[in-house]
Amino acid sequence: MLQMEEEDDDDDGDIVLENLGQTIIPDLGSLESQHDFRTPEFEEFNGKSDSLFFNDGQRRIDFVLVYEDESRKETSKKGTNEKQRRKRQAYESNLICHGLQLEATRSVLDDKLVFVKVHAPWEVLCTYAEIMHIKLPLKPNDLKNRSSAFGTLNWFTKVLSVDESIIKPEQEFFTAPFEKNRMNDFYIVDRDAFFNPATRSRIVYFILSRVKYQVINNLSKFGINRLVNSGIYKAAFPLHDCKFRRQSEDPSCPNERYLLYREWAHPRSIYKKQPLDLIRKYYGEKIGIYFAWLGYYTQMLLLAAIVGVACFLYGYLNQDNCTWSKEVCHPDIGGKIIMCPQCDRLCPFWKLNITCESSKKLCIFDSFGTLVFAVFMGVWVTLFLEFWKRRQAELEYEWDTVELQQEEQARPEYEARCTHVVINEITQEEERIPFTAWGKCIRITLCASAVFFWILLIIASVIGIIVYRLSVFIVFSAKLPKNVNGTDPIQKYLTPQTATSITASIISFIIIMILNTIYEKVAIMITNFELPRTQTDYENSLTMKMFLFQFVNYYSSCFYIAFFKGKFVGYPGDPVYWLGKYRNEECDPGGCLLELTTQLTIIMGGKAIWNNIQEVLLPWIMNLIGRFHRVSGSEKITPRWEQDYHLQPMGKLGLFYEYLEMIIQFGFVTLFVASFPLAPLLALVNNILEIRVDAWKLTTQFRRLVPEKAQDIGAWQPIMQGIAILAVVTNAMIIAFTSDMIPRLVYYWSFSVPPYGDHTSYTMEGYINNTLSIFKVADFKNKSKGNPYSELGNHTTCRYRDFRYPPGHPQEYKHNIYYWHVIAAKLAFIIVMEHIIYSVKFFISYAIPDVSKRTKSKIQREKYLTQKLLHENHLKDMTKNMGVIAERMIEAVDNNLRPKLE
């Protein structure tokens, strides 16, 4: 992770040694002679490849640090290596002073590598569990019984659920923040099992992140992350408990990694529910809540996919009844309508029936089913968000994260910058902050300016794509044939509009991926410079920056096609020009809906393929290359820590990118679903694979992550709520302005019958002729005039897509009455649809509480019983102490009175 303000760790500074609470700052040049360093002793590997303990077989390995021995490097800079060695020795000495126990072992395969195994003794775990406010068991809890399936669905649920004989349910406890002076109140049956491996790793990582090793200009340098980033250590990670393909030889090993691979990550488990409790236990609540959210989102997509497929099939089965498409394809209607050139000079006149195939496809997506589906998705997204809040509240209760916000500590990077002393307004005590209010304003301004600059860069790229569309359309219009003979598939399917749309979408996708790669690094630098206090603040700040960028990056081209393309084109005699040079794009006679569908398909499909290459293929190839570098057959004797070292590191922001990928997909599924009802189906298939791919990746290809606590999905929840509100507007506007549904309805109910129409009953016949205006070829300006003497023959008029009066009319080329009827109908449709859906959304939000009554009662009862338990124990201790005091007082009085009575 980039550090925008981080000083070079090669700078000279004071090495910090801590000794029983004192900070010793010896002279850098005299450390060797003074022997101030307390470093771990080297031990030989005992040959047990699955061992999770020190060589004594008693002390558990809670963390592993890896470095390269400078004295055995073939090519090295002596001065630099000496500085790195001293910093590392000071750091390890300080770890020992903080109570951690270290044991160093050289690599079996490469003697330059040294593995420092870290163990936290009982006293250290207890001390830091109290500092970190870690909740630990008080007594067994019988309230947290999961509701089981019932009735006829019992057998079906059992098939989908994880086999409880393989992954046994965890025993539940009443919990409370740990306190050393109340140790007797806690449920300690076995000291070795009281702190599970995930909790032990959390505590050790907390210490590793805060131990100092150097001071430069009164600024402390500390933390394992900085040491890894500067190359002093090559890696730092907790251990997996076993191999993923087979169980450990140690009978006491729980084999949780093996169970997760077998029942979660393996392809044969793709139909099963996720073992969320085991995921949470092994990887922590932060990973657990992500997979719980992803699984719930995927379940809800099943309903949306079913309705979307039904709407798609409705359009597909009714496309033969699409009257306006038949008119486009009819040789005596569409074959005789000559359309005006869509660009200047080079573009020829063309016949309407060359768009026959695209009009047939458009009938599938631009149907009544699309309107129904858009309304349904507006309700669906609200149901999803409200029911997820309830599910999230249940997980908070089951995973003991209800009051997590009170436990979060400041980030080490933040604490290192706290050099300014101020008076706290509440406590009236001195406290340290990293910068003044003025300095904070400057940082926020600089960060906002940087984000705004990158958004402008995206807009510039979108304008570049638009210019490409305008330029290349001229080329395709001049080169591609314009006649349809019904036999040449290229002439039937590859129209200038189609060719332009596909190539522009592909180029747009490539630019999106390139800008994403660059901006990810920039966003991290900006957030590091901003210096948020806690890890949650850091992730929320980065989330908003990244999503704002990704929103503009991914959706800008879709917004252009949906709401701008073809809307401001003028008419053939007076076209509108971009930048005074490029003539604005026009839509097909049926509108731009099909082009929007094409854009969504390419971006969604391309993004899914690219993400799978990044997430699966690259780690797999890297691990494969690493295995080839190792000695053949050596894995049998390679220790657990060395096997894990050769896996890929995920990084602290690995989960952030998983969320971002899914939220961008959520935007595609909701914002533009009116143009592509199959989007939920594609998302459903992708997510079913995504869950198992992510599971496979975590259990087989990556080192074990440091377990972290999390109460919810963070800033992603309000982002999804914002998308849900915006989706109602975008889908209403897509139906109103991008599709041709409203003009068709206006024609059917108003202009197909008198006084505007000639038909005696309501019909769609004559719709194409009615919606294409007439233009006189002689009225072309020289700049925009096409070639009237083309292979289509000589003609005096041409048609174009608009609602304008014909030449010779008193108001020629002005918008006609049909245009104003359509505009009024579109605005009325948007207002009515938005109000209906928003009313339903707000009613659902009000009717469904965020926390169910049952869960709320459980939380309150557990809190009551926990307080009662602690209070009773406290009263027992007080009563016992008072009894002892009373006995001593009676004894003292008796001793004083006895001599006087005698």
Short mmCIF file of N, CA, C and O in Angstrom, two decimals, residues 52-53 58-63 100-101 118-126 128 132 134 136 190-208 238 704 706-707:
data_model
loop_
_atom_site.label_atom_id
_atom_site.label_comp_id
_atom_site.label_asym_id
_atom_site.label_seq_id
_atom_site.Cartn_x
_atom_site.Cartn_y
_atom_site.Cartn_z
N LEU A 52 2.08 -26.63 14.10
CA LEU A 52 1.69 -25.24 14.33
C LEU A 52 2.30 -24.70 15.61
O LEU A 52 1.84 -23.69 16.15
N PHE A 53 3.37 -25.37 16.09
CA PHE A 53 3.97 -25.02 17.37
C PHE A 53 5.46 -24.77 17.23
O PHE A 53 6.08 -25.12 16.22
N GLN A 58 4.88 -27.08 22.49
CA GLN A 58 3.95 -26.56 23.49
C GLN A 58 3.41 -25.18 23.13
O GLN A 58 2.22 -24.92 23.27
N ARG A 59 4.27 -24.31 22.67
CA ARG A 59 3.88 -22.93 22.39
C ARG A 59 3.36 -22.81 20.95
O ARG A 59 4.07 -23.14 20.01
N ARG A 60 2.13 -22.31 20.80
CA ARG A 60 1.49 -22.21 19.51
C ARG A 60 2.05 -21.03 18.71
O ARG A 60 2.31 -19.96 19.27
N ILE A 61 2.20 -21.22 17.42
CA ILE A 61 2.66 -20.15 16.53
C ILE A 61 1.46 -19.27 16.19
O ILE A 61 0.52 -19.71 15.53
N ASP A 62 1.49 -18.03 16.62
CA ASP A 62 0.39 -17.10 16.38
C ASP A 62 0.63 -16.20 15.17
O ASP A 62 -0.34 -15.66 14.62
N PHE A 63 1.87 -16.02 14.80
CA PHE A 63 2.19 -15.17 13.65
C PHE A 63 3.58 -15.56 13.15
O PHE A 63 4.38 -16.12 13.91
N LEU A 100 6.10 -10.88 23.94
CA LEU A 100 5.99 -11.92 22.92
C LEU A 100 7.22 -12.81 22.95
O LEU A 100 8.32 -12.37 23.31
N GLN A 101 7.04 -14.05 22.56
CA GLN A 101 8.14 -15.01 22.49
C GLN A 101 8.43 -15.32 21.02
O GLN A 101 7.50 -15.58 20.25
N VAL A 118 6.19 -16.26 16.09
CA VAL A 118 5.78 -15.40 17.21
C VAL A 118 4.72 -16.12 18.02
O VAL A 118 3.75 -16.65 17.46
N HIS A 119 4.91 -16.13 19.34
CA HIS A 119 3.94 -16.72 20.25
C HIS A 119 3.59 -15.72 21.33
O HIS A 119 4.46 -15.03 21.88
N ALA A 120 2.29 -15.62 21.62
CA ALA A 120 1.82 -14.73 22.69
C ALA A 120 1.46 -15.57 23.91
O ALA A 120 0.53 -16.38 23.85
N PRO A 121 2.16 -15.40 25.03
CA PRO A 121 1.81 -16.15 26.25
C PRO A 121 0.47 -15.72 26.83
O PRO A 121 -0.12 -14.71 26.42
N TRP A 122 0.00 -16.46 27.80
CA TRP A 122 -1.30 -16.22 28.41
C TRP A 122 -1.43 -14.81 28.97
O TRP A 122 -2.43 -14.12 28.74
N GLU A 123 -0.42 -14.33 29.69
CA GLU A 123 -0.50 -13.01 30.31
C GLU A 123 -0.62 -11.91 29.26
O GLU A 123 -1.35 -10.93 29.43
N VAL A 124 0.11 -12.06 28.16
CA VAL A 124 0.05 -11.06 27.09
C VAL A 124 -1.34 -11.07 26.45
O VAL A 124 -1.94 -10.00 26.18
N LEU A 125 -1.89 -12.25 26.19
CA LEU A 125 -3.22 -12.34 25.60
C LEU A 125 -4.26 -11.68 26.50
O LEU A 125 -5.14 -10.94 26.02
N CYS A 126 -4.18 -11.94 27.80
CA CYS A 126 -5.15 -11.36 28.73
C CYS A 126 -5.02 -9.84 28.78
O CYS A 126 -6.03 -9.12 28.77
N TYR A 128 -3.83 -7.67 26.51
CA TYR A 128 -4.27 -6.98 25.29
C TYR A 128 -5.73 -7.27 24.95
O TYR A 128 -6.37 -6.47 24.26
N MET A 132 -8.09 -4.21 24.01
CA MET A 132 -8.84 -4.22 22.75
C MET A 132 -10.34 -4.43 22.96
O MET A 132 -11.09 -4.47 21.98
N ILE A 134 -12.01 -7.07 23.75
CA ILE A 134 -12.45 -8.28 23.05
C ILE A 134 -13.50 -8.99 23.91
O ILE A 134 -13.29 -9.23 25.10
N LEU A 136 -15.39 -12.09 25.29
CA LEU A 136 -15.04 -13.50 25.51
C LEU A 136 -16.14 -14.18 26.32
O LEU A 136 -16.95 -13.51 26.98
N ASP A 190 -10.25 -24.40 29.53
CA ASP A 190 -8.89 -24.74 29.09
C ASP A 190 -8.22 -23.45 28.61
O ASP A 190 -8.73 -22.78 27.69
N ARG A 191 -7.14 -23.07 29.24
CA ARG A 191 -6.46 -21.83 28.85
C ARG A 191 -6.03 -21.84 27.39
O ARG A 191 -6.06 -20.81 26.72
N ASP A 192 -5.61 -23.00 26.89
CA ASP A 192 -5.13 -23.08 25.51
C ASP A 192 -6.26 -22.86 24.51
O ASP A 192 -6.01 -22.45 23.37
N ALA A 193 -7.51 -23.16 24.90
CA ALA A 193 -8.64 -23.04 23.98
C ALA A 193 -9.47 -21.79 24.23
O ALA A 193 -10.38 -21.48 23.46
N PHE A 194 -9.20 -21.07 25.34
CA PHE A 194 -10.00 -19.89 25.67
C PHE A 194 -9.89 -18.82 24.59
O PHE A 194 -10.88 -18.24 24.16
N PHE A 195 -8.66 -18.56 24.13
CA PHE A 195 -8.44 -17.67 23.00
C PHE A 195 -8.28 -18.54 21.75
O PHE A 195 -7.29 -19.28 21.63
N ASN A 196 -9.25 -18.48 20.83
CA ASN A 196 -9.13 -19.30 19.62
C ASN A 196 -8.03 -18.73 18.71
O ASN A 196 -7.58 -17.59 18.90
N PRO A 197 -7.57 -19.49 17.71
CA PRO A 197 -6.47 -19.02 16.85
C PRO A 197 -6.72 -17.67 16.20
O PRO A 197 -5.80 -16.86 16.06
N ALA A 198 -7.96 -17.42 15.77
CA ALA A 198 -8.25 -16.14 15.12
C ALA A 198 -8.06 -14.98 16.10
O ALA A 198 -7.49 -13.94 15.75
N THR A 199 -8.54 -15.14 17.32
CA THR A 199 -8.38 -14.09 18.33
C THR A 199 -6.92 -13.89 18.69
O THR A 199 -6.45 -12.75 18.86
N ARG A 200 -6.17 -14.98 18.82
CA ARG A 200 -4.74 -14.88 19.12
C ARG A 200 -4.02 -14.09 18.03
O ARG A 200 -3.19 -13.22 18.31
N SER A 201 -4.35 -14.39 16.78
CA SER A 201 -3.70 -13.67 15.67
C SER A 201 -4.06 -12.20 15.69
O SER A 201 -3.21 -11.34 15.41
N ARG A 202 -5.31 -11.87 15.99
CA ARG A 202 -5.72 -10.46 16.09
C ARG A 202 -4.91 -9.71 17.13
O ARG A 202 -4.46 -8.59 16.91
N ILE A 203 -4.75 -10.34 18.30
CA ILE A 203 -4.02 -9.69 19.38
C ILE A 203 -2.56 -9.49 19.01
O ILE A 203 -1.98 -8.41 19.22
N VAL A 204 -1.94 -10.52 18.45
CA VAL A 204 -0.53 -10.41 18.07
C VAL A 204 -0.34 -9.36 16.98
O VAL A 204 0.61 -8.56 17.03
N TYR A 205 -1.26 -9.32 16.02
CA TYR A 205 -1.15 -8.32 14.96
C TYR A 205 -1.31 -6.91 15.54
O TYR A 205 -0.66 -5.96 15.08
N PHE A 206 -2.17 -6.77 16.55
CA PHE A 206 -2.33 -5.48 17.22
C PHE A 206 -1.01 -5.02 17.82
O PHE A 206 -0.63 -3.84 17.73
N ILE A 207 -0.28 -5.95 18.43
CA ILE A 207 1.02 -5.61 19.02
C ILE A 207 2.04 -5.32 17.93
O ILE A 207 2.78 -4.33 17.99
N LEU A 208 2.09 -6.18 16.92
CA LEU A 208 3.06 -6.00 15.83
C LEU A 208 2.89 -4.65 15.14
O LEU A 208 3.86 -4.05 14.68
N PRO A 238 -0.49 -14.81 9.65
CA PRO A 238 -0.83 -15.95 10.50
C PRO A 238 -0.86 -17.22 9.66
O PRO A 238 -0.92 -17.15 8.42
N ARG A 704 -3.33 -16.90 4.83
CA ARG A 704 -4.45 -16.63 5.72
C ARG A 704 -4.45 -15.15 6.11
O ARG A 704 -3.42 -14.58 6.45
N VAL A 706 -5.39 -11.79 8.34
CA VAL A 706 -5.52 -11.46 9.75
C VAL A 706 -7.01 -11.26 10.04
O VAL A 706 -7.66 -10.42 9.42
N PRO A 707 -7.60 -12.02 10.96
CA PRO A 707 -9.03 -11.87 11.24
C PRO A 707 -9.34 -10.46 11.75
O PRO A 707 -8.63 -9.92 12.59
#
